[in-house]
CSV table of C-alpha atoms in Angstrom, one decimal:
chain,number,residue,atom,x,y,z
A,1,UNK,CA,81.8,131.8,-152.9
A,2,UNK,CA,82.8,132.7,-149.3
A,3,UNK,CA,85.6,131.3,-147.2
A,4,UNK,CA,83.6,128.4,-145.4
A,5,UNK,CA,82.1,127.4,-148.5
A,6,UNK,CA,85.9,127.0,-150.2
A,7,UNK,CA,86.8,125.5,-147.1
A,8,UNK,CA,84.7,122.4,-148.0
A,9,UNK,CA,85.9,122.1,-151.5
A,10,UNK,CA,89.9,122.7,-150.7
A,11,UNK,CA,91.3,118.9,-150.9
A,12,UNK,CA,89.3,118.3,-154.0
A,13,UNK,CA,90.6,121.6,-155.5
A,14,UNK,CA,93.7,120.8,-154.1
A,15,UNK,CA,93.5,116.9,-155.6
A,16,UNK,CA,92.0,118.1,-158.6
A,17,UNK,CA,88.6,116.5,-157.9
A,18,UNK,CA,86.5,119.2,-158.4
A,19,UNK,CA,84.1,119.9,-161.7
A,20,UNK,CA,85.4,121.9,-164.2
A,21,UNK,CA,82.3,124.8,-162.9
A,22,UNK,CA,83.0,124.1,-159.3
A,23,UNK,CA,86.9,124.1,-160.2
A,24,UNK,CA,86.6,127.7,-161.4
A,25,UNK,CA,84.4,128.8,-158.7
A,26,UNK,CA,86.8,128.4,-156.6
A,27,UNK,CA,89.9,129.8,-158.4
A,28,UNK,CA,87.4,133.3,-158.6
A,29,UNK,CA,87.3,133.4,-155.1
A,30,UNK,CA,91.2,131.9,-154.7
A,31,UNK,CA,91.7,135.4,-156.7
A,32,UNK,CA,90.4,137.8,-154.1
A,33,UNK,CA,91.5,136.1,-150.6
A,34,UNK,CA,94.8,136.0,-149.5
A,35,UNK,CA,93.8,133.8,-146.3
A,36,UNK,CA,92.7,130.7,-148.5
A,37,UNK,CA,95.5,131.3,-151.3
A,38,UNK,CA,97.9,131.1,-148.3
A,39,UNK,CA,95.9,127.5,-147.1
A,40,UNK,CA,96.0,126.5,-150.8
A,41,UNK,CA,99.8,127.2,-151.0
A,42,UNK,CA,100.2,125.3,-147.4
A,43,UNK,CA,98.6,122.3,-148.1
A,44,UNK,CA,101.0,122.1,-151.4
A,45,UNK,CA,103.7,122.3,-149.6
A,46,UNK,CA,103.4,119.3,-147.6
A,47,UNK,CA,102.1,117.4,-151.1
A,48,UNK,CA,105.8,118.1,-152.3
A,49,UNK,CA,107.4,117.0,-148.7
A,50,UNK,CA,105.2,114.0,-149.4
A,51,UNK,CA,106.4,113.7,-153.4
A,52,UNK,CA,110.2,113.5,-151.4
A,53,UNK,CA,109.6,110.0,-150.4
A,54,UNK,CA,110.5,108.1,-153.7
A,55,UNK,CA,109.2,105.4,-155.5
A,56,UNK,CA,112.5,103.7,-155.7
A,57,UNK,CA,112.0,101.7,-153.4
A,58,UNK,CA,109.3,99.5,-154.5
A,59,UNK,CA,110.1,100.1,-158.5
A,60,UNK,CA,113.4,97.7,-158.2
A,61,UNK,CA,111.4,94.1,-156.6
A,62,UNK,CA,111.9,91.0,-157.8
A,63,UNK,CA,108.5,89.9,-159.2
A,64,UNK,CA,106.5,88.4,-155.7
A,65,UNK,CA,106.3,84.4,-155.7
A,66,UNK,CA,102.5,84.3,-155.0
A,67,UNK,CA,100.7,80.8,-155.2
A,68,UNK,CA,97.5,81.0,-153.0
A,69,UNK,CA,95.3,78.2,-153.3
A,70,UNK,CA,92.4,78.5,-156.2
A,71,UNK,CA,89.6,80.4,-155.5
A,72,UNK,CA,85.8,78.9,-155.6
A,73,UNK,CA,83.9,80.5,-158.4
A,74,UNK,CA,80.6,81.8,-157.3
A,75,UNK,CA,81.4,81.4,-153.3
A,76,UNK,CA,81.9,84.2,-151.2
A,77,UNK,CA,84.0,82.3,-148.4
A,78,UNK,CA,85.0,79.3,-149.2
A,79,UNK,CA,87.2,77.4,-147.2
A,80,UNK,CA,90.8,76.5,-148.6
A,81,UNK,CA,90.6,73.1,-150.4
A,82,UNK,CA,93.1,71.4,-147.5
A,83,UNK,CA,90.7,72.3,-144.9
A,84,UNK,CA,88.0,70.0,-146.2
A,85,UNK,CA,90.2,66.2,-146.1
A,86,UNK,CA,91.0,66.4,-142.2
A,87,UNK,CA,87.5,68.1,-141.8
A,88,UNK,CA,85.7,64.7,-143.8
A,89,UNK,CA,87.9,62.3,-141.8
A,90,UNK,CA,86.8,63.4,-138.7
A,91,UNK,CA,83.7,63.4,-139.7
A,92,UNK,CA,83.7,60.0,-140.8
A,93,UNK,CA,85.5,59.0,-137.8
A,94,UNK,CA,83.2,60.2,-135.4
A,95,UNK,CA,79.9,58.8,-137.4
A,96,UNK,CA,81.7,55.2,-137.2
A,97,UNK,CA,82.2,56.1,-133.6
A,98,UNK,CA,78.2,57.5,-133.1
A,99,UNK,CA,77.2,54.2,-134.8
A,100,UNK,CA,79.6,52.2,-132.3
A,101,UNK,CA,78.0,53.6,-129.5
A,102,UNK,CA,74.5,53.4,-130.4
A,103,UNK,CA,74.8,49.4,-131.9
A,104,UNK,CA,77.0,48.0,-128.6
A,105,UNK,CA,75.9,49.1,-125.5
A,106,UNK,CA,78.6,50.3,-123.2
A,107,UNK,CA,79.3,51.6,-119.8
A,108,UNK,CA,81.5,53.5,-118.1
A,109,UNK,CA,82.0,52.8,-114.1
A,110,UNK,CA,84.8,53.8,-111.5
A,111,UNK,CA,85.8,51.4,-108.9
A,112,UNK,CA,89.1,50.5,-107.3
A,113,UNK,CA,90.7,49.7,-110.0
A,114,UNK,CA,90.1,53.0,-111.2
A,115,UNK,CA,87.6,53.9,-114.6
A,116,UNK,CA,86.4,51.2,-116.3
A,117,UNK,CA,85.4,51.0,-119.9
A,118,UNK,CA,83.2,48.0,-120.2
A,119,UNK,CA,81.2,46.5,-123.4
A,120,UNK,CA,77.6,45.2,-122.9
A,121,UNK,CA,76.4,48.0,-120.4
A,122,UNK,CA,76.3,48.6,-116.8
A,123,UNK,CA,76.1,45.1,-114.6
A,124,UNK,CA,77.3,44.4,-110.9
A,125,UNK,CA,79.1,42.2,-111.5
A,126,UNK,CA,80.7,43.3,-114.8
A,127,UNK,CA,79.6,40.3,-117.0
A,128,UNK,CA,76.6,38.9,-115.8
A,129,UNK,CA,74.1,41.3,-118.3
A,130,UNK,CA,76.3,40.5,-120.7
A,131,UNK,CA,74.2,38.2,-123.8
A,132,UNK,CA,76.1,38.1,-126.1
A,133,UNK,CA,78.9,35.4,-125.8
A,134,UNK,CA,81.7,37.0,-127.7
A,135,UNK,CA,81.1,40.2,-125.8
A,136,UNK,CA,81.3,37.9,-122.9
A,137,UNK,CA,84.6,36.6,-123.8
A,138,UNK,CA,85.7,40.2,-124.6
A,139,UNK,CA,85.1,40.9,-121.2
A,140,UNK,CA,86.6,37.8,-119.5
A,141,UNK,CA,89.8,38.5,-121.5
A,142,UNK,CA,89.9,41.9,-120.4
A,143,UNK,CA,89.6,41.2,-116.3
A,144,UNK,CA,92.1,38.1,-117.1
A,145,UNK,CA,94.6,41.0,-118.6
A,146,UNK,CA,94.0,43.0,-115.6
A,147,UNK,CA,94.6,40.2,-112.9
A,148,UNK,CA,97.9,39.0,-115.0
A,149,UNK,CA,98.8,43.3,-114.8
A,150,UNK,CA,98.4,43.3,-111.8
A,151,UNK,CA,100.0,40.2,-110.0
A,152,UNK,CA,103.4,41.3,-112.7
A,153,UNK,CA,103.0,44.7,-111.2
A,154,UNK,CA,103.3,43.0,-107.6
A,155,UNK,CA,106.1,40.8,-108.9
A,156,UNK,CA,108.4,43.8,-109.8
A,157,UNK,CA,107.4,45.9,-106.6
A,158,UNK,CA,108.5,42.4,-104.8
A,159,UNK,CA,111.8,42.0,-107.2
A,160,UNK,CA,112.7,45.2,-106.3
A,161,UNK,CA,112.4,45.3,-102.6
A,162,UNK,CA,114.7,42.5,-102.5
A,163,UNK,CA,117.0,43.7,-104.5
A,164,UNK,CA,117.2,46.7,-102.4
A,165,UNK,CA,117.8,44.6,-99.2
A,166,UNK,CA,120.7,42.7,-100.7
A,167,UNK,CA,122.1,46.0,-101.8
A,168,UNK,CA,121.6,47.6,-98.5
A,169,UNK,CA,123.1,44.7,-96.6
A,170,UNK,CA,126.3,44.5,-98.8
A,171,UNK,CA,126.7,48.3,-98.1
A,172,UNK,CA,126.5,47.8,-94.2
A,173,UNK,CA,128.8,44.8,-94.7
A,174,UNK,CA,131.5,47.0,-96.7
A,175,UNK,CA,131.0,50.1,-94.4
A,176,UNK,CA,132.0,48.1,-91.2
A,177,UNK,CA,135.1,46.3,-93.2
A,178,UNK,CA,136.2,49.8,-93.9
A,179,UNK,CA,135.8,50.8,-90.8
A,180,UNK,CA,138.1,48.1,-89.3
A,181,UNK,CA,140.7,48.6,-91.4
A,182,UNK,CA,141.0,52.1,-90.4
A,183,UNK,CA,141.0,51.2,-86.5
A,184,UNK,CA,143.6,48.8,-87.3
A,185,UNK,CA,145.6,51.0,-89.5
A,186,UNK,CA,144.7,53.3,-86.6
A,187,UNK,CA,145.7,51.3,-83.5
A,188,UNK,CA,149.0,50.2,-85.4
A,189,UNK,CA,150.1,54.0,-85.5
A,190,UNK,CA,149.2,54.7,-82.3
A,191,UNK,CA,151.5,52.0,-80.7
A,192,UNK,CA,153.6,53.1,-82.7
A,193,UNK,CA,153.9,56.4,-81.7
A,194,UNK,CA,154.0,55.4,-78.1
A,195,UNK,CA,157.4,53.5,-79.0
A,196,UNK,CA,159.2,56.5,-80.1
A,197,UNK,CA,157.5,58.5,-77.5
A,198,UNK,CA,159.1,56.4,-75.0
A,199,UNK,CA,162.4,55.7,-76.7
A,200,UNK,CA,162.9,59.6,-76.9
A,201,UNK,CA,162.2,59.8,-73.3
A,202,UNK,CA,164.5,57.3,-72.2
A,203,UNK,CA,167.0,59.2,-74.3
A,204,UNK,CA,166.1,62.0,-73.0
A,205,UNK,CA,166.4,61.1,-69.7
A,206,UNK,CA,169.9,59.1,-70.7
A,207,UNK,CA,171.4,62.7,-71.6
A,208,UNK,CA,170.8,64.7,-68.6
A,209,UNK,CA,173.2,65.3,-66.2
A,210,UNK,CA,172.9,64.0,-62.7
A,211,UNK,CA,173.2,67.5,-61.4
A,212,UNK,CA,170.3,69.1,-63.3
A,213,UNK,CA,167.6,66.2,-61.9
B,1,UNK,CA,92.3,100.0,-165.9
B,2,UNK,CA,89.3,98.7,-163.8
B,3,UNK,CA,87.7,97.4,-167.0
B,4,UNK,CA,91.3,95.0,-167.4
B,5,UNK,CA,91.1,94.1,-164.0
B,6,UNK,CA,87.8,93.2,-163.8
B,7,UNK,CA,88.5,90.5,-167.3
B,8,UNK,CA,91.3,89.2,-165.2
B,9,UNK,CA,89.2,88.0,-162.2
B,10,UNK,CA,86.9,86.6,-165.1
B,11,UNK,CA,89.7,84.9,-166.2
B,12,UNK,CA,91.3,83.4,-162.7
B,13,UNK,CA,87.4,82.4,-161.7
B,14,UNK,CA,87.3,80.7,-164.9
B,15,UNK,CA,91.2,78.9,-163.7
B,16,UNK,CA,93.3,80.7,-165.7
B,17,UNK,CA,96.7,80.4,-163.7
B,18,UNK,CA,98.2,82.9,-166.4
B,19,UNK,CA,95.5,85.5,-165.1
B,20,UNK,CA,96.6,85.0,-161.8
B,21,UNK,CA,100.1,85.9,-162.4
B,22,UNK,CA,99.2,88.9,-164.8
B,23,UNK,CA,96.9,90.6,-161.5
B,24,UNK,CA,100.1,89.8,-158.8
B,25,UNK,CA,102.4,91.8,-161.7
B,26,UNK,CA,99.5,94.5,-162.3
B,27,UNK,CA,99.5,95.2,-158.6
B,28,UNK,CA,102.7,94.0,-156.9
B,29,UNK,CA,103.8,98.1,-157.2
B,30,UNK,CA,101.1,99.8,-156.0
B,31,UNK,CA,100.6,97.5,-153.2
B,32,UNK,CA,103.9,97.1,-151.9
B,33,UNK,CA,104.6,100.8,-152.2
B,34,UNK,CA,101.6,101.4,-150.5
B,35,UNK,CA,102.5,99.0,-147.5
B,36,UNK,CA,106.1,100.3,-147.3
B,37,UNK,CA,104.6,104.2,-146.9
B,38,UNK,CA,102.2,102.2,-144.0
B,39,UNK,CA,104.5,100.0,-142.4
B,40,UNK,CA,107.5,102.2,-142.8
B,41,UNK,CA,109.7,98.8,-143.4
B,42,UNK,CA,110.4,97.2,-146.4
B,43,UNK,CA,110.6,93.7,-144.9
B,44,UNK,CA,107.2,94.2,-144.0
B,45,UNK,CA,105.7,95.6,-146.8
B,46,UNK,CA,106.7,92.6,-148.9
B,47,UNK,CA,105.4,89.8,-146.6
B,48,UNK,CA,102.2,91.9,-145.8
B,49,UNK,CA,101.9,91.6,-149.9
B,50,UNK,CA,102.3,88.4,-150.3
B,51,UNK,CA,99.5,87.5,-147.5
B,52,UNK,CA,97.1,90.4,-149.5
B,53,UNK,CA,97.7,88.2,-152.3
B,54,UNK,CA,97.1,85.5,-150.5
B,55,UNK,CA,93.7,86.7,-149.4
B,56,UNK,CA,92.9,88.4,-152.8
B,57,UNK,CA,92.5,85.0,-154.3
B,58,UNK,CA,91.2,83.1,-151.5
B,59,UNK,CA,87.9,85.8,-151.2
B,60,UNK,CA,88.4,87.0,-155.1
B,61,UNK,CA,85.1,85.0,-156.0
B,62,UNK,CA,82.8,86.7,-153.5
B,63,UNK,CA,84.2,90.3,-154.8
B,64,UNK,CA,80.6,91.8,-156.0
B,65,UNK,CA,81.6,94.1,-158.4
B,66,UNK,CA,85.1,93.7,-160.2
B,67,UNK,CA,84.8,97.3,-161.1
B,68,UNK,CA,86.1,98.0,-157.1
B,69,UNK,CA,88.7,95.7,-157.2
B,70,UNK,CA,91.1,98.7,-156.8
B,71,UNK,CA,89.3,99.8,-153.3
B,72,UNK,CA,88.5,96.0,-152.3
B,73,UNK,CA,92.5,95.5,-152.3
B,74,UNK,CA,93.8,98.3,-150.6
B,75,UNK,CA,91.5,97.4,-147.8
B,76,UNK,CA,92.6,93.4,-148.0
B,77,UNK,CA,96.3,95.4,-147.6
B,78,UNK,CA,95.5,98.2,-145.1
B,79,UNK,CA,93.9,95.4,-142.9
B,80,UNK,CA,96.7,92.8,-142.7
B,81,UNK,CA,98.4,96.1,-141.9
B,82,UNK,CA,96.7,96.9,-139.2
B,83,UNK,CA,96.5,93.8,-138.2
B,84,UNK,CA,100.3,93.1,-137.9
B,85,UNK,CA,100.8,96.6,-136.3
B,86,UNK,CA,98.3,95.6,-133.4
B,87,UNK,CA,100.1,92.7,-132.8
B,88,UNK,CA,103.6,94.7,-132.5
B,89,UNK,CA,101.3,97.2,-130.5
B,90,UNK,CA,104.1,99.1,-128.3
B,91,UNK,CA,106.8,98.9,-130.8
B,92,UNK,CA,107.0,102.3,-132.9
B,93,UNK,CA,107.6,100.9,-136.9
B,94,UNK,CA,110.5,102.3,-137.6
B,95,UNK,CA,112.1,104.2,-134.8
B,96,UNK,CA,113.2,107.3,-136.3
B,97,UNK,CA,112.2,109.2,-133.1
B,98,UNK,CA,115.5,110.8,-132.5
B,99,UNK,CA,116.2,111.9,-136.0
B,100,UNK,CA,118.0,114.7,-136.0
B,101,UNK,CA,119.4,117.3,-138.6
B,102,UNK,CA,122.3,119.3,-137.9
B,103,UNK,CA,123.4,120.0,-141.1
B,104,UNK,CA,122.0,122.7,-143.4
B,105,UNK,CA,122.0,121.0,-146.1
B,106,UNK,CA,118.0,119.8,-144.9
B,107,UNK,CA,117.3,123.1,-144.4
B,108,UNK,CA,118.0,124.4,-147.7
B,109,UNK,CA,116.2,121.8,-149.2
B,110,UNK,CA,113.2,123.3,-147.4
B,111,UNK,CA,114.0,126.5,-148.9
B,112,UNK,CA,113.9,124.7,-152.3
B,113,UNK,CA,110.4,122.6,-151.4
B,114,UNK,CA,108.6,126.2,-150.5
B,115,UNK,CA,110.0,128.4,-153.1
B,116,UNK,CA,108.4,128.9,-156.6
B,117,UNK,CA,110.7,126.4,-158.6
B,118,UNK,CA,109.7,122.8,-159.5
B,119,UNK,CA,110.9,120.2,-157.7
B,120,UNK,CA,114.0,118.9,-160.4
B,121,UNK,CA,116.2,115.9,-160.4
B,122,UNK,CA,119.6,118.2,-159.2
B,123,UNK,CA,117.6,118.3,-155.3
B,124,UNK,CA,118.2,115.0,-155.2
B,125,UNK,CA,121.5,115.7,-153.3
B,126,UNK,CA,119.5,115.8,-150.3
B,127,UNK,CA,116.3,113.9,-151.2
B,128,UNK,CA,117.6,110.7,-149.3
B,129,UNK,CA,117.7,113.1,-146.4
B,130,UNK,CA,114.4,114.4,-146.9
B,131,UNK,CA,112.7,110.9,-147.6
B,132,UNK,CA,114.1,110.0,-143.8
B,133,UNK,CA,112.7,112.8,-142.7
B,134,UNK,CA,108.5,112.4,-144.0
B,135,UNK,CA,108.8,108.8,-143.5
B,136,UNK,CA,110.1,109.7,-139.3
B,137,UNK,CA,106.7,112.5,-139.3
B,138,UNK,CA,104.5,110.2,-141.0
B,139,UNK,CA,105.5,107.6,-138.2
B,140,UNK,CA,104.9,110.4,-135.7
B,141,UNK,CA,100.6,110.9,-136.9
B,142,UNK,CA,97.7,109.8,-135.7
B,143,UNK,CA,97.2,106.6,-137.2
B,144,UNK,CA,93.8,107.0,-139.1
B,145,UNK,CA,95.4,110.6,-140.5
B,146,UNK,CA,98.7,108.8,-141.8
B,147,UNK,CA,96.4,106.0,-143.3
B,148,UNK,CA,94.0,108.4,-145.2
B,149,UNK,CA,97.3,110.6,-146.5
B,150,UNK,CA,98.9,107.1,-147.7
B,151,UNK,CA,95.8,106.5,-149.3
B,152,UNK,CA,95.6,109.6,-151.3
B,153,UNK,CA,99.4,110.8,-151.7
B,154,UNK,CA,100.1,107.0,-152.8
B,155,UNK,CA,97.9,105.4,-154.8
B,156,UNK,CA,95.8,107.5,-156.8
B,157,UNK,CA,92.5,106.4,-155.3
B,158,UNK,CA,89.7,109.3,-155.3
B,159,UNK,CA,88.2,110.5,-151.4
B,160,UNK,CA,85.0,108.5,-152.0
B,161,UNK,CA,87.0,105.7,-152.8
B,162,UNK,CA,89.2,106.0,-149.7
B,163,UNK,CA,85.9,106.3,-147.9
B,164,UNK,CA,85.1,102.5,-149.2
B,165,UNK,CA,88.2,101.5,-148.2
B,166,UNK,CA,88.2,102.8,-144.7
B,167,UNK,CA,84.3,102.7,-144.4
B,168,UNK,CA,84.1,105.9,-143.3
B,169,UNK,CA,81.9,108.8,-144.6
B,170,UNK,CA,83.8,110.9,-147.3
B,171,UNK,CA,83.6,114.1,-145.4
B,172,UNK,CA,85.3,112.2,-142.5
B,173,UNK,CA,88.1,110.9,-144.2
B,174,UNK,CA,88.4,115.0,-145.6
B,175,UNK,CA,88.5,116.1,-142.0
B,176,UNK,CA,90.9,113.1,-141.2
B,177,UNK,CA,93.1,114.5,-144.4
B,178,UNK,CA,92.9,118.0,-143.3
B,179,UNK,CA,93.8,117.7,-139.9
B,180,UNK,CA,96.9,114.9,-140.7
B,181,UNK,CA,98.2,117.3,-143.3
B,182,UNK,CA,98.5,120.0,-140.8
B,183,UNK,CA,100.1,117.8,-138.3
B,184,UNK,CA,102.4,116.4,-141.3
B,185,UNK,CA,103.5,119.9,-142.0
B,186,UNK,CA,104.4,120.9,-138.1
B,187,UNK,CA,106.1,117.4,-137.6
B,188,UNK,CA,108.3,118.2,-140.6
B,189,UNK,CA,109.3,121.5,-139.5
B,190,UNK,CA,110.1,120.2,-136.0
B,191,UNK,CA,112.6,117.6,-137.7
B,192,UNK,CA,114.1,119.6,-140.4
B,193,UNK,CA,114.0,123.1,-137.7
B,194,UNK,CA,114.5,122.1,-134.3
């Protein structure tokens, strides 16, 4: 056995993988080269750096609390069993919704009330395809709900404006008394202050003597 | 040991809870021990085992042959592994980056490791020291290296069984154990000798 043909079996010799022929093959030719005893020896070395790192560790855990879901005998993937109820009800939802759909006709038109879901299919003037009288009704019921939304949405908009006039005429009203009070407070200091001015003056003018004016 | 493992997934196909329970004992070990030497955190070793689980027995009836369950496992484990290291991608798994020895006491350890004698219970002293400091060069390996080393160091599996695990050719995963052993060795040195 030469070099490059050890070289191949090393890690199993190493590992102790080899067959028991194979396994003495190599330790013949481990016998006569020093370069692959000395790759031998190397590679145990850092097998007993690697035996350093204990099993401790892992030998003291508490037992694991595992509790996965059962598994389906026979099927390669199945899904978990809690998958499947949400997965039927929607299924069932949307098949009552397919059948819906293709029993009632319906439409769907934008205008300036915005989209419009309607029962009974497309028509001008919303109602007049409609045959059926209790889809008729449906439909009157649904235009009367929007007209009584609409004239209570104008009632509050109105309300509200009002309410904000009132409000914004009681503020101008109490601005204005505030502000007369202060000119009153105001002018009542400033006379006032005109008095004393002009009663120190007059002492004033009491105190010097003749000779100094 | 495949033989027992192989009646137990009989038994938990058939709905035997108790099976169940005897498989996560069997394996709780190896597989945590294994994810602990991959992860490099205990934390995550032990919820990365409990999702293996998880996925053992969700997938445990399409398992072809029971005989593999040892392989099919490891790779269930290396996988949420890699999985949960991809999404950390940018953090290192256990920083140990500026380990450093100062001490001797590492050193002679070394001395002990290369010499002749057996490794024996009295180098313990400095085996916690030691342990920090494979676990820090491990950490430091290309990833595929470090995962084919784990695999063989760890838990007992033979190359062409790695090769199923990592679905790679047998002489690849050699080459791949080679060359990480090598690097192993040097990165070791550089901690324990700077």
């Amino acid at each position: 056995m030469k070099c490059q043909e050890l070289e191949k079996h090393l890690l199993d010799f190493v590992y102790d993988e080899l067959e028991a022929d194979a396994r003495a093959g190599v330790e013949d030719h481990l016998a006569g080269c020093g370069r692959c005893r000395a790759a031998v020896a190397d590679l145990g070395i850092t097998r007993r750096f690697l035996g350093a790192w204990g099993e401790s560790e892992a030998d003291s855990l508490p037992p694991l609390a595992v509790r996965p879901p059962r598994p389906a005998a026979g099927r390669s993937r199945s899904l978990p069993g809690r998958i499947w109820v949400p997965a039927a009800a929607a299924a069932l939802v949307l098949l009552v919704a397919g059948v819906f759909v293709a029993v009632v006709p319906v439409s769907l038109q934008y205008d300036s009330r915005g989209l419009v879901f309607r029962l009974g299919g497309p028509s001008s003037d919303g109602i007049a395809q409609v045959s059926d009288p209790v889809l008729r009704k449906v439909d009157r019921m649904i235009a009367d709900s929007e007209q009584r939304q609409a004239q209570r949405t104008l009632d509050i908009v109105q309300n509200v404006y009002y309410r904000l006039e009132d409000d914004r005429a009681k503020d101008r009203q109490s601005i204005q008394q505030g502000f007369d009070l202060i000119k009153e407070i105001y002018m009542d200091q400033i006379e006032k202050n005109n008095q004393l001015l002009e009663m120190s003056v007059r002492q004033a003018d009491y105190r010097v003597p003749a000779g100094a004016k | 040991m495949k033989q027992e493992d192989a009646e137990l997934i009989g038994r938990i196909l058939d709905g035997d809870d108790q099976a169940f329970s005897e498989l996560v004992r069997r394996w709780q070990r190896p597989i945590v021990s294994f994810l602990l030497r991959l992860s490099g955190n205990m934390d995550d070793a032990m919820e990365l085992a409990q999702e293996t689980f998880h996925t053992v027995f969700q997938r445990v009836g399409g398992l072809k042959d029971p005989r593999s369950f040892s392989s099919w496992i490891y790779k269930i484990a290396l996988n949420h592994c890699r999985m949960r290291q991809r999404r950390r991608r940018g953090r290192v798994m256990e920083s140990l980056e500026d380990l450093s020895f100062e001490n001797n006491e590492l050193k002679d350890h070394y001395q002990s490791l290369t010499g002749n004698e057996p490794f024996s219970p009295e180098e313990a002293f400095s085996a916690g020291e030691m342990e920090r400091a494979v676990r820090a060069a491990l950490s430091r390996i290309d990833e595929k290296q470090r995962e084919v080393i784990v695999l063989k160091e760890y838990t007992g599996l033979k190359f062409h069984e790695i090769a199923e695990v990592l679905d790679a050719p047998v002489s690849t995963i050699k080459s791949r154990m080679y060359l990480g052993m090598e690097n192993l060795k040097r990165e070791i040195l550089k901690i324990i000798q700077p």
